[in-house]
Coordinates of C-alpha atoms and ligand atoms in Angstrom, one line a residue:
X1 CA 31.7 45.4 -43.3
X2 CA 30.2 42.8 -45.2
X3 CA 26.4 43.2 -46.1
X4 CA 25.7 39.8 -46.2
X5 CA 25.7 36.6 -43.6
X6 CA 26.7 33.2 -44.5
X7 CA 26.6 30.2 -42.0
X8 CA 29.5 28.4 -41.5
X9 CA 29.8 25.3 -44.0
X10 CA 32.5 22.9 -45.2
X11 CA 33.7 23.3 -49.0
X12 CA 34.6 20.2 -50.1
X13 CA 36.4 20.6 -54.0
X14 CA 36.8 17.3 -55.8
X15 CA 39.7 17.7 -58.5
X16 CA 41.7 20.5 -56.3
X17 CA 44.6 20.3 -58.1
X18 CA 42.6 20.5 -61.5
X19 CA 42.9 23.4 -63.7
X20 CA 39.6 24.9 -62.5
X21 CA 40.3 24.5 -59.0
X22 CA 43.8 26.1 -58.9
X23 CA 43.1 29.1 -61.5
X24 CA 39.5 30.0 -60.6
X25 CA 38.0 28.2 -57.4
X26 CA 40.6 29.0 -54.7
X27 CA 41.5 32.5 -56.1
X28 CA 37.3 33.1 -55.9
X29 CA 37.6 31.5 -52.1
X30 CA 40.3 33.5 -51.3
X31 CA 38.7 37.0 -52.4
X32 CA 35.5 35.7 -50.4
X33 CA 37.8 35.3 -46.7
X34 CA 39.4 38.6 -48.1
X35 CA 36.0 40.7 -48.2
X36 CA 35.0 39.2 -44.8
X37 CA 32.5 36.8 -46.8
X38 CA 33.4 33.6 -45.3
X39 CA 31.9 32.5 -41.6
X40 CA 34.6 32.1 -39.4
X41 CA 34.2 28.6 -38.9
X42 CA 34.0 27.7 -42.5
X43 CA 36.4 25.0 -43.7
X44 CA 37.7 24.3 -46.9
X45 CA 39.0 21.0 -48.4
X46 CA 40.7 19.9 -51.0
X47 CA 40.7 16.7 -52.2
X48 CA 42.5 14.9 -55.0
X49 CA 43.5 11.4 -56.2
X50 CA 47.1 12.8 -56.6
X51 CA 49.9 11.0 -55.3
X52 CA 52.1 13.1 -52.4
X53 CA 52.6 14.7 -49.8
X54 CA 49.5 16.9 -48.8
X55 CA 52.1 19.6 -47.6
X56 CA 53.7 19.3 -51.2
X57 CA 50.1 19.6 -52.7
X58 CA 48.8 22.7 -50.4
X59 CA 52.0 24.6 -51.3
X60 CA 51.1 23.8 -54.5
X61 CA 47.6 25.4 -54.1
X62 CA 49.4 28.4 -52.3
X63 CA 51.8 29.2 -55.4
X64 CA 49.0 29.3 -57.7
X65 CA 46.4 31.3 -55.7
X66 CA 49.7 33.7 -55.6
X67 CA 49.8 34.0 -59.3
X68 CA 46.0 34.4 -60.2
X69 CA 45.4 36.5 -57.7
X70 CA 46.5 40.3 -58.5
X71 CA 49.4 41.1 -56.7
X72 CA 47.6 44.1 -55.1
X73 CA 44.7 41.7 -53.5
X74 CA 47.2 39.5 -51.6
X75 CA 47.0 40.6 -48.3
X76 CA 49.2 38.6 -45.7
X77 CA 46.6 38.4 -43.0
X78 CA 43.8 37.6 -45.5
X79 CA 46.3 34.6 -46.5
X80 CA 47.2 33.4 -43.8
X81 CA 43.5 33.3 -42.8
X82 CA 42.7 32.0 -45.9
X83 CA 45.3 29.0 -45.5
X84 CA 44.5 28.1 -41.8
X85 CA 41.2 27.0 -43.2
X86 CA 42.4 24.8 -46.0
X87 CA 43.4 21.3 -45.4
X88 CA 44.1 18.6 -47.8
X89 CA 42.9 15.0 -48.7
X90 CA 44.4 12.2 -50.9
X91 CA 41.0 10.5 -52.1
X92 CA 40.3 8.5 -54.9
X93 CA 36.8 9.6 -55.9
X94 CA 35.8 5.8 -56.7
X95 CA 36.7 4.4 -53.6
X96 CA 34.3 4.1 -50.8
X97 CA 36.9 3.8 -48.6
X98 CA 38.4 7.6 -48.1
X99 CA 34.8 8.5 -47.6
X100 CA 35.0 7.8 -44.5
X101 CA 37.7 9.6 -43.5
X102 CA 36.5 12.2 -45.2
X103 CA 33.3 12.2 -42.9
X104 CA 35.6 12.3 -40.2
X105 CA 36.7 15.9 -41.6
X106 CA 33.7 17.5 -41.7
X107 CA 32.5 18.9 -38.3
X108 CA 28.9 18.2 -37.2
X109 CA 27.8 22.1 -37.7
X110 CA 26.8 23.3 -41.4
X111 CA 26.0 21.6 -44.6
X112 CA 28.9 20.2 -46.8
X113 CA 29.3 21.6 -49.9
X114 CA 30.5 19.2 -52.6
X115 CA 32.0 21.1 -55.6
X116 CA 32.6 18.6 -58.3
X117 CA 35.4 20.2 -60.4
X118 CA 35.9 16.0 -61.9
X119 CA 34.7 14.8 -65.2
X120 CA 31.3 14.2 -65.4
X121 CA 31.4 10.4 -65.6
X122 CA 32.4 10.4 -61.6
X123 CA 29.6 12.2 -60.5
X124 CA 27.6 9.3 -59.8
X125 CA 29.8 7.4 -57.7
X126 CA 31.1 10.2 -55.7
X127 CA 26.8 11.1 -55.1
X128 CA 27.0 7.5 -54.3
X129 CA 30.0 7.0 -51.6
X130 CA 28.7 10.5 -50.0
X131 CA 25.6 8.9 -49.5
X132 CA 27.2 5.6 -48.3
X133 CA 29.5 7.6 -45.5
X134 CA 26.2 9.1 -44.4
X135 CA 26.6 12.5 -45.3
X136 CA 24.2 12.7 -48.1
X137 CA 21.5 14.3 -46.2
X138 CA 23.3 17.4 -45.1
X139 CA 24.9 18.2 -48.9
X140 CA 24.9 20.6 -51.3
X141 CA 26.5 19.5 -54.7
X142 CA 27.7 21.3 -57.3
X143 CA 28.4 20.2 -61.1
X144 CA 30.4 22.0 -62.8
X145 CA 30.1 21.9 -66.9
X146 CA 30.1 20.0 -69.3
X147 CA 27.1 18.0 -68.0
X148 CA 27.3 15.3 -70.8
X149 CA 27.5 15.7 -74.4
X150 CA 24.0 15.5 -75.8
X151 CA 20.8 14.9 -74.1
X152 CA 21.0 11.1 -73.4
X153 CA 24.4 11.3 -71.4
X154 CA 23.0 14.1 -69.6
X155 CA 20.6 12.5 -68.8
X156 CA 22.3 9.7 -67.5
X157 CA 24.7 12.0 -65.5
X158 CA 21.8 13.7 -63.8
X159 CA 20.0 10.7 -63.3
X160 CA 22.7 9.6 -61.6
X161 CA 23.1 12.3 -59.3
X162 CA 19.3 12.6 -58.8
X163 CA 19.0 9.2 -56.7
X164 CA 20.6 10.7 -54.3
X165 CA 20.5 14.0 -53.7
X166 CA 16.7 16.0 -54.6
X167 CA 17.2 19.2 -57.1
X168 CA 17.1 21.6 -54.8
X169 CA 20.5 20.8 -53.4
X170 CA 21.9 20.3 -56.7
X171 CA 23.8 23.3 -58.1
X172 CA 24.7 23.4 -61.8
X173 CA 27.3 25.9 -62.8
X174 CA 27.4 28.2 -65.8
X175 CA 29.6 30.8 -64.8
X176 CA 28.5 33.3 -67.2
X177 CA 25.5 33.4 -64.4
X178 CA 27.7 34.6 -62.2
X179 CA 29.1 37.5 -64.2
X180 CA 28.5 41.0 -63.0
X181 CA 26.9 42.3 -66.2
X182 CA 24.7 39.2 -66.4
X183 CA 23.1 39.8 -63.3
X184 CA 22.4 43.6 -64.5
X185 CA 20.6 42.3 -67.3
X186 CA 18.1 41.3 -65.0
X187 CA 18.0 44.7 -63.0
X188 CA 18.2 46.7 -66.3
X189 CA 15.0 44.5 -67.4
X190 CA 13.0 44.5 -64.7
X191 CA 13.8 47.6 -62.3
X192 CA 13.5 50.1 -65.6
X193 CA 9.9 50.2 -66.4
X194 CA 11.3 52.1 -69.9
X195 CA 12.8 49.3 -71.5
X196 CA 10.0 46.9 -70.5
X197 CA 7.4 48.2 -72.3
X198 CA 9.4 48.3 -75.5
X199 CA 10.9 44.9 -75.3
X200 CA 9.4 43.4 -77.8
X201 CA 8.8 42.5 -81.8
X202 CA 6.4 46.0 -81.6
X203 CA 10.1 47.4 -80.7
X204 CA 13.3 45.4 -81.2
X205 CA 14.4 44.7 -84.8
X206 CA 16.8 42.2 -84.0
X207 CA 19.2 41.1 -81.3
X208 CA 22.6 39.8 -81.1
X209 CA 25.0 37.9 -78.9
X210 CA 28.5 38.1 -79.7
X211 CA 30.9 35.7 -77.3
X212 CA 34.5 36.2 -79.0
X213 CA 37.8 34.9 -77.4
X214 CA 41.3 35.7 -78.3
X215 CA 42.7 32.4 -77.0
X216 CA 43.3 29.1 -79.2
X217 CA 42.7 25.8 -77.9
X218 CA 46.0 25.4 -76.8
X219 CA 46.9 22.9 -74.0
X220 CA 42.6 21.8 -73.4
X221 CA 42.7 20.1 -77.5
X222 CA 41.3 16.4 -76.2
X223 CA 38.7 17.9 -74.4
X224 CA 37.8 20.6 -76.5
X225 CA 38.0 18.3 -80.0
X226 CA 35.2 16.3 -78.4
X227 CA 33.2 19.2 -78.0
X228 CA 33.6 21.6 -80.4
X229 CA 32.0 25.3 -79.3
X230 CA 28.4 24.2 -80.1
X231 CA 28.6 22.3 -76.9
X232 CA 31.2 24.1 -75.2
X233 CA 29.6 27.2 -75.8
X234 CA 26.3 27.7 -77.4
X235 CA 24.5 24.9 -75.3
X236 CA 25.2 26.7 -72.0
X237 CA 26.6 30.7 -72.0
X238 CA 24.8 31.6 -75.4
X239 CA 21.6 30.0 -74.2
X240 CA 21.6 31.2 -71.2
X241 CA 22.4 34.7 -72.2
X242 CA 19.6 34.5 -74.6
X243 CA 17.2 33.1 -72.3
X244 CA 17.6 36.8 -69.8
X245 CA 17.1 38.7 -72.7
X246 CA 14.2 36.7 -73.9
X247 CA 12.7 35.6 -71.1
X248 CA 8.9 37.0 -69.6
X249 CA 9.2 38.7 -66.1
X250 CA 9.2 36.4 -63.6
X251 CA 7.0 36.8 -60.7
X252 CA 9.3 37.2 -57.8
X253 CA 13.0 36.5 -57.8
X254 CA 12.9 33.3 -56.7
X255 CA 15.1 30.7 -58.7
X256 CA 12.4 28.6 -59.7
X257 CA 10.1 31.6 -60.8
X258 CA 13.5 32.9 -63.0
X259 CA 13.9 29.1 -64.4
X260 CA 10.8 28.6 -65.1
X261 CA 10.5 31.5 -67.5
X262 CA 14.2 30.8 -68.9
X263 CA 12.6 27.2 -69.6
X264 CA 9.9 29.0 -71.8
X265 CA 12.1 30.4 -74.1
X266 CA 13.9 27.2 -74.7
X267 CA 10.9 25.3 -75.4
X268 CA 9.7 28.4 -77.9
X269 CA 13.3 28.2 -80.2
X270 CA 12.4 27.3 -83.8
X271 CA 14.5 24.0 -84.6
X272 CA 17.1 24.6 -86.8
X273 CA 17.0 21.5 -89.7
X274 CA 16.3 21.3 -93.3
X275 CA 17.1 23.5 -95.5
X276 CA 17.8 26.5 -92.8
X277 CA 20.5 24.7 -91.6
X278 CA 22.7 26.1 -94.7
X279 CA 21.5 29.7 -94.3
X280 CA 21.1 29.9 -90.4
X281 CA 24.5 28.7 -89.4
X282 CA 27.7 28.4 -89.6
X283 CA 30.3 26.5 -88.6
X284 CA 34.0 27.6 -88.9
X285 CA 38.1 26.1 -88.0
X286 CA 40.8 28.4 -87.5
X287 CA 43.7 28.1 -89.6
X288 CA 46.8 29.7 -89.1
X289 CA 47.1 33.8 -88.9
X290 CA 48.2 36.1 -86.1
X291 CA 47.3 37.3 -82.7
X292 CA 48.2 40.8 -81.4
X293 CA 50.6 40.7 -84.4
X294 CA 52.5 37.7 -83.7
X295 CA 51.9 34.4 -86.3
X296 CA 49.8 31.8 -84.2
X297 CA 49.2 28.0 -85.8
X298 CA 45.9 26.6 -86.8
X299 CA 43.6 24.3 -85.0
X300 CA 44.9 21.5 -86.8
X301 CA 48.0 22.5 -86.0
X302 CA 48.3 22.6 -82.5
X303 CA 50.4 20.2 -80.1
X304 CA 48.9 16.7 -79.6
X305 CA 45.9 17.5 -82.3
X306 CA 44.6 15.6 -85.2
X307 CA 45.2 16.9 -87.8
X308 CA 41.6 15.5 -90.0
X309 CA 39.7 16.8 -87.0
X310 CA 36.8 18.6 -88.3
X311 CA 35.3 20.1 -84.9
X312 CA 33.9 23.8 -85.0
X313 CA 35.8 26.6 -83.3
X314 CA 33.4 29.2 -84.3
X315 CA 29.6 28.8 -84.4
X316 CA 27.0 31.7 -86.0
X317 CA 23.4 31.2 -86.1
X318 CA 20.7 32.8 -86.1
X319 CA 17.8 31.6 -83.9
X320 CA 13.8 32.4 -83.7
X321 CA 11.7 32.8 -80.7
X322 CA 7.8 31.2 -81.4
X323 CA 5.9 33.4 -79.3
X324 CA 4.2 36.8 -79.3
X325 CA 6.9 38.9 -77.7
X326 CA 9.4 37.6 -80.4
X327 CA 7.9 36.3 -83.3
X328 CA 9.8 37.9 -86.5
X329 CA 13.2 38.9 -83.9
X330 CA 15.8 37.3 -85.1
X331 CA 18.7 36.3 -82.3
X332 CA 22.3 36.4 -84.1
X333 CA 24.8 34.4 -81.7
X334 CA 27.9 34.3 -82.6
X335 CA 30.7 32.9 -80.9
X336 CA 34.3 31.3 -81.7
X337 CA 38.1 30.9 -80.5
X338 CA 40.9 33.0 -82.1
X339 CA 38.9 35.9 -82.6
X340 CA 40.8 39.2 -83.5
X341 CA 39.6 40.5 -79.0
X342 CA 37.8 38.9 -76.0
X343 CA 34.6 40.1 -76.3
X344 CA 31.3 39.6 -75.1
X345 CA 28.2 41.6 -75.7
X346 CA 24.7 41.8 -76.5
X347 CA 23.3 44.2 -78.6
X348 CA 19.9 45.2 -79.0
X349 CA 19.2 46.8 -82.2
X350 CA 15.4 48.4 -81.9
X351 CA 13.4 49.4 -85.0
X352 CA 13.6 52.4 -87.2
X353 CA 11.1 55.4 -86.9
X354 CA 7.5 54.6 -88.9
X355 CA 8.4 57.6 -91.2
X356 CA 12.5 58.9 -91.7
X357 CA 12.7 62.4 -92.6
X358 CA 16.7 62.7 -92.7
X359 CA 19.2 62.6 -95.3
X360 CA 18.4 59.1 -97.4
X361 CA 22.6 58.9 -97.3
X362 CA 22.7 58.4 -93.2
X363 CA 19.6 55.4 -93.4
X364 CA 21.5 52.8 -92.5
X365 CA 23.1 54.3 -89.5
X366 CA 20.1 55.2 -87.5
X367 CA 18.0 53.2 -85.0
X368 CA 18.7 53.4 -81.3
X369 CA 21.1 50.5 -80.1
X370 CA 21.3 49.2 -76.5
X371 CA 24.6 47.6 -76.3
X372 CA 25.5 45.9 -72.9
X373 CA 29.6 44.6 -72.6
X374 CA 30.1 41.9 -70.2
X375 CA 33.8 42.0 -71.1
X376 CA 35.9 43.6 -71.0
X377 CA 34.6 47.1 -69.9
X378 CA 31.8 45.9 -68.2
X379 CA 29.0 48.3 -68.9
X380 CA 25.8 49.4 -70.5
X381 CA 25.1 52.0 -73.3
X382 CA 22.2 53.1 -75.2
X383 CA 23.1 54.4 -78.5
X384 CA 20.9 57.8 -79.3
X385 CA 20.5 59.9 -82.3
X386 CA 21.5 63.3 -81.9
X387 CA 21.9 66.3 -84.1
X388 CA 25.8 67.1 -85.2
X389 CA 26.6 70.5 -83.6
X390 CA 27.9 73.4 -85.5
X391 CA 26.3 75.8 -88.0
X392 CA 27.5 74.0 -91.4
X393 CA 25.8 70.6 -89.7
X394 CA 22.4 71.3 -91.2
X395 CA 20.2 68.4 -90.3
X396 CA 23.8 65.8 -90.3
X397 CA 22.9 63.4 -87.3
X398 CA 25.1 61.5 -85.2
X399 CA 25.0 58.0 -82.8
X400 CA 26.6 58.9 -79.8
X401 CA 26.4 57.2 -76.5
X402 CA 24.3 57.8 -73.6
X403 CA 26.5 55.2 -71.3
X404 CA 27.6 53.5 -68.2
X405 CA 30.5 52.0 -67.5
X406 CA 30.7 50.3 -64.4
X407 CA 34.6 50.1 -63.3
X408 CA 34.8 54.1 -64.3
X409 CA 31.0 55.0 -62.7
X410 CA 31.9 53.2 -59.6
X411 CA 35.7 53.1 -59.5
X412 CA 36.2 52.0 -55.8
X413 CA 34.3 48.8 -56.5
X414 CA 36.3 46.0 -57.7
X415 CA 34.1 43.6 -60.2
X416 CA 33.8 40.0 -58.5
X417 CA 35.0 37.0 -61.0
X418 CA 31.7 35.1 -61.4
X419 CA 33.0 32.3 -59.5
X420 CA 33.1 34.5 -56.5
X421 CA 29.3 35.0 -57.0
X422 CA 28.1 31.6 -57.5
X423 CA 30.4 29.7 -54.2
X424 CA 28.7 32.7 -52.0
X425 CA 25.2 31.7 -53.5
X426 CA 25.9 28.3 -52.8
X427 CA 26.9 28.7 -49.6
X428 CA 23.7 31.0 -48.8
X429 CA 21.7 28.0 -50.2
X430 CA 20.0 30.2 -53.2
X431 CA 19.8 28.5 -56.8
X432 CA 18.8 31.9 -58.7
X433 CA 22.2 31.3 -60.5
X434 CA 22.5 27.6 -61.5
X435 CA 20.7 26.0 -63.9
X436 CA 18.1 23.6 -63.4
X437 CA 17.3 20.4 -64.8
X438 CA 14.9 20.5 -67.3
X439 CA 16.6 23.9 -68.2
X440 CA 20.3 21.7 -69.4
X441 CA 18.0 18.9 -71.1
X442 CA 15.9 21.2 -73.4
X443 CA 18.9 22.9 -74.3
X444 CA 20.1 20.1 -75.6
X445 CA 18.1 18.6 -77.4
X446 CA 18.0 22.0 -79.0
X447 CA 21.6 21.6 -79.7
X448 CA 21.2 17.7 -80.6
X449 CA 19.0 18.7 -83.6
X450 CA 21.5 21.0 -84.9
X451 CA 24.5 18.7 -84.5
X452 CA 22.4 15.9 -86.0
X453 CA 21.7 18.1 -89.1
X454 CA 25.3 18.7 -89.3
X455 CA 26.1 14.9 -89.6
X456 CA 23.5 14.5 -92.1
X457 CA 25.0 16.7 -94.7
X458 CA 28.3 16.5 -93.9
X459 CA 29.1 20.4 -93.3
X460 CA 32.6 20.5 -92.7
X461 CA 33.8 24.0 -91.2
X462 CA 35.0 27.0 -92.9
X463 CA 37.9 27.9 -92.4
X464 CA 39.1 31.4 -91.0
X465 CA 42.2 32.6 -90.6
X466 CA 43.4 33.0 -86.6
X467 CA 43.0 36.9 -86.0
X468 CA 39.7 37.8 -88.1
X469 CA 35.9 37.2 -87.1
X470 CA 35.2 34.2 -88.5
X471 CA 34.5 32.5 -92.1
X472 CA 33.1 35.1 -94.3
X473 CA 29.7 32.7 -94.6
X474 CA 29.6 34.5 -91.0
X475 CA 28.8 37.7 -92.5
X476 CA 26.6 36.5 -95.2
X477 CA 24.4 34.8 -92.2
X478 CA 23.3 38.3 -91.3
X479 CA 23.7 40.8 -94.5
X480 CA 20.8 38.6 -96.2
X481 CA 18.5 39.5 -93.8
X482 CA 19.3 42.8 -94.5
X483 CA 21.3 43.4 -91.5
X484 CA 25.2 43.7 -90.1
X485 CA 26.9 42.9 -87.1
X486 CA 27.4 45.7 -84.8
X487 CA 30.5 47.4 -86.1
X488 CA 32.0 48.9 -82.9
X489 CA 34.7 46.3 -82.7
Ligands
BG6_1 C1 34.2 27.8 -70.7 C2 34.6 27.1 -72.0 O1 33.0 27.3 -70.2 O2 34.1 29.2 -70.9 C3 35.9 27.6 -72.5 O3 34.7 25.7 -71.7 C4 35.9 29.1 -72.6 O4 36.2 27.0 -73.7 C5 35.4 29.8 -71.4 O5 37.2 29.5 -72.9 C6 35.1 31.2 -71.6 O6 34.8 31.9 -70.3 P1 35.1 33.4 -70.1 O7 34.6 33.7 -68.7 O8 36.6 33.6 -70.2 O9 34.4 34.2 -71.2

């Protein structure tokens, strides 16, 4: 039995048969009916400016919520359940028109919840034509990413959500806020009072974020070419990830209270321009090399690409915190496509002993390292030093792991995909996981600096070959200060 309530609602998703709504939303929704988590009068909509039939287009929706969803989930009552719920509407989103109708659709009880899974640019008129068909007042939104591409057009699209809908019904997704080990890092933070007190410069050496994924760019190139991983990933995931680490306790766990401190942090990252812009990041391209053995092309080799592109796959930097808790802690993110493993982790590197009375030889190996995996193998470990056993050890120590891993510690629970999460919060009204304004605009112009330097000087990426972790510049970011990434992987 479920632990939690929600009130019935209507989930309206704009772009249903987009690539996000087909491979994560409805698989999420359908898990949610599965585990009882959806009121028994909720309703779920999908509306698209697709031509056809909307039989055609729910079977559509059926065959791919049968092939994201494991096998083993698809449960024939949970399905059918699932699919009595979902109807389907042809609407074009700039059209005032099919508002109507679509006002028609949603009964009088609960709030509608608009997920926009469109481009951006529409935002603004679908706020608008909800607003004209009179069902403003009683809506939740939800933007997914990107929101923009620098601070001014984020601006603009927020702006132009803002006049008509306040920001406390406007949900911003990063889904990495709805990933099980994200949310952990605020209970390993704040419900251990041992790391607290050592979570800080007195502490922590250093810090880093690694984000790696397998994948190419494949089939997404004229989005992603626009972007680049800066935007795509840095300004939102990385940040954001950064911001829990960095962040002060908030006072309660209210969304705002969270926000506000994640909103500190940004405002305290040290610009990155001048001259540091050569030594504190890098920018890389894949070329061609292999995945899992097998040869892959490079970026500027894929289908439809162009080939004189000279967006950034692969982004490291490091980046400094001005305030008392982190002044002298350098972050290392690091993050790029075609990596040799999907990986993301943080680790937290704290500082040596004040005096070291081991073998000079093993130096370099010690300090305690609290590494937390949000993919795969979600889990937490704390890296100790320990004493080798056996007689002919002497003194020899060893890093060993004192560790948790969650799908092994608590095999009978199944890890909710974050998008699970966040359509449950935004049914249950709570913005703890969405990112507020003034959060996505000092992000940016965080990013906007960067990018700016960038175009000034003309960096064009290094290139790395498909399969390895990134240009070798990559490795020099870190081994002048002394330092290396964490070599586990
Ligand atoms: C998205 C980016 O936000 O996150 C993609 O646009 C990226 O480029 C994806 O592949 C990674 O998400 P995850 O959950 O697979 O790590």
């Amino acid at each position: 039995m479920a632990l939690i309530s929600v009130e019935p609602c209507t989930l309206a998703v704009f772009g249903a048969l987009g690539d996000l709504a087909l491979r994560k939303l409805f698989p999420a929704l359908y898990q949610l009916d599965r585990a009882q988590l959806l009121h028994a009068d909720t309703r779920l909509l999908a509306l698209a400016r697709e031509a056809g039939s909307a039989e055609a287009h729910l079977h559509s929706i059926e065959t791919h919520l049968r092939r994201h969803v494991p096998a083993a989930d698809l449960e024939p009552e949970a399905l059918a359940r699932f699919l009595r719920r979902l109807s389907y509407q042809h609407l074009d989103f700039l059209e005032g028109e099919g508002y109507t109708a679509l006002a028609e659709q949603v009964p009088a009880e609960g709030p509608l919840i608009a997920y926009f899974a469109t481009a951006a640019a529409v935002y603004g008129a679908i706020c608008e034509n909800l607003d004209k068909a009179g069902l403003a007042e009683r809506t939740r939104v939800v933007l997914e990413k990107p929101i923009g591409h620098d601070l001014e057009s984020s601006r603009r699209v927020n702006d132009a959500v803002a006049r008509f809908f306040p920001e406390n019904r406007v949900y911003r997704i990063d889904h990495y806020l709805g990933k099980e080990t994200v949310q952990n890092l605020i209970a390993l933070r704040f419900a251990n009072s041992l790391f607290e007190t050592q979570w800080n410069q007195n502490s922590i050496s250093h810090v880093e974020i690694t984000v790696a994924e397998k994948v190419g760019i494949e089939g997404r190139w004229g989005y992603f070419d626009k972007a680049g991983q800066l935007r795509d990933m840095i300004q939102n995931h990385l940040l954001q990830l950064l911001c829990l680490i960095a962040m002060d306790p908030p006072s309660d766990l209210s969304a705002d209270s969270i926000r506000d401190e994640k909103v500190k942090v940004l405002k305290a990252l040290a610009p990155i321009t001048g001259e540091n812009l050569a030594t504190r990041v890098v920018r890389g391209q894949y070329i061609a090399g292999y995945s899992d053995g097998q040869p892959v092309p490079g970026y500027l080799e894929e289908d439809n690409c162009n080939a004189h592109s000279d967006t950034e796959t692969f982004v490291a930097l490091r980046a400094d915190i001005r305030n008392w808790r982190w002044s002298g802690v350098p972050f290392y993110l690091r993050t790029g496509k075609r990596m040799p493993q999907k990986l993301s982790q943080i680790v937290i590197h704290f500082k040596e002993t004040p005096h070291y009375i081991f073998a000079p030889e093993q130096r370099l190996e010690i300090g305690n390292k609290l590494v937390i995996r949000l993919q795969p193998d979600e889990g937490i470990s704390l890296r100790v030093m320990t004493k080798e056993q056996g007689l002919d050890k002497g003194m020899h120590l060893r890093s060993g792991p004192l560790q948790l891993n969650f799908s092994e510690t608590w095999r009978s629970a199944r890890i909710p995909d974050a998008y699970e999460r966040l359509l449950l919060e935004v049914m249950r009204g709570n913005q703890n996981l969405f990112v507020r304004k003034d959060e996505i605009e000092h992000a940016w112009s965080w990013c906007d600096q960067l990018i700016a330097g960038w175009q000034r000087s003309g960096d064009a990426p290094k290139p790395y070959a498909a399969g390895s972790w990134g240009p070798m510049s990559s490795i020099a970011l870190i081994t002048r200060d002394g330092r290396a990434w964490y070599g586990d992987i």
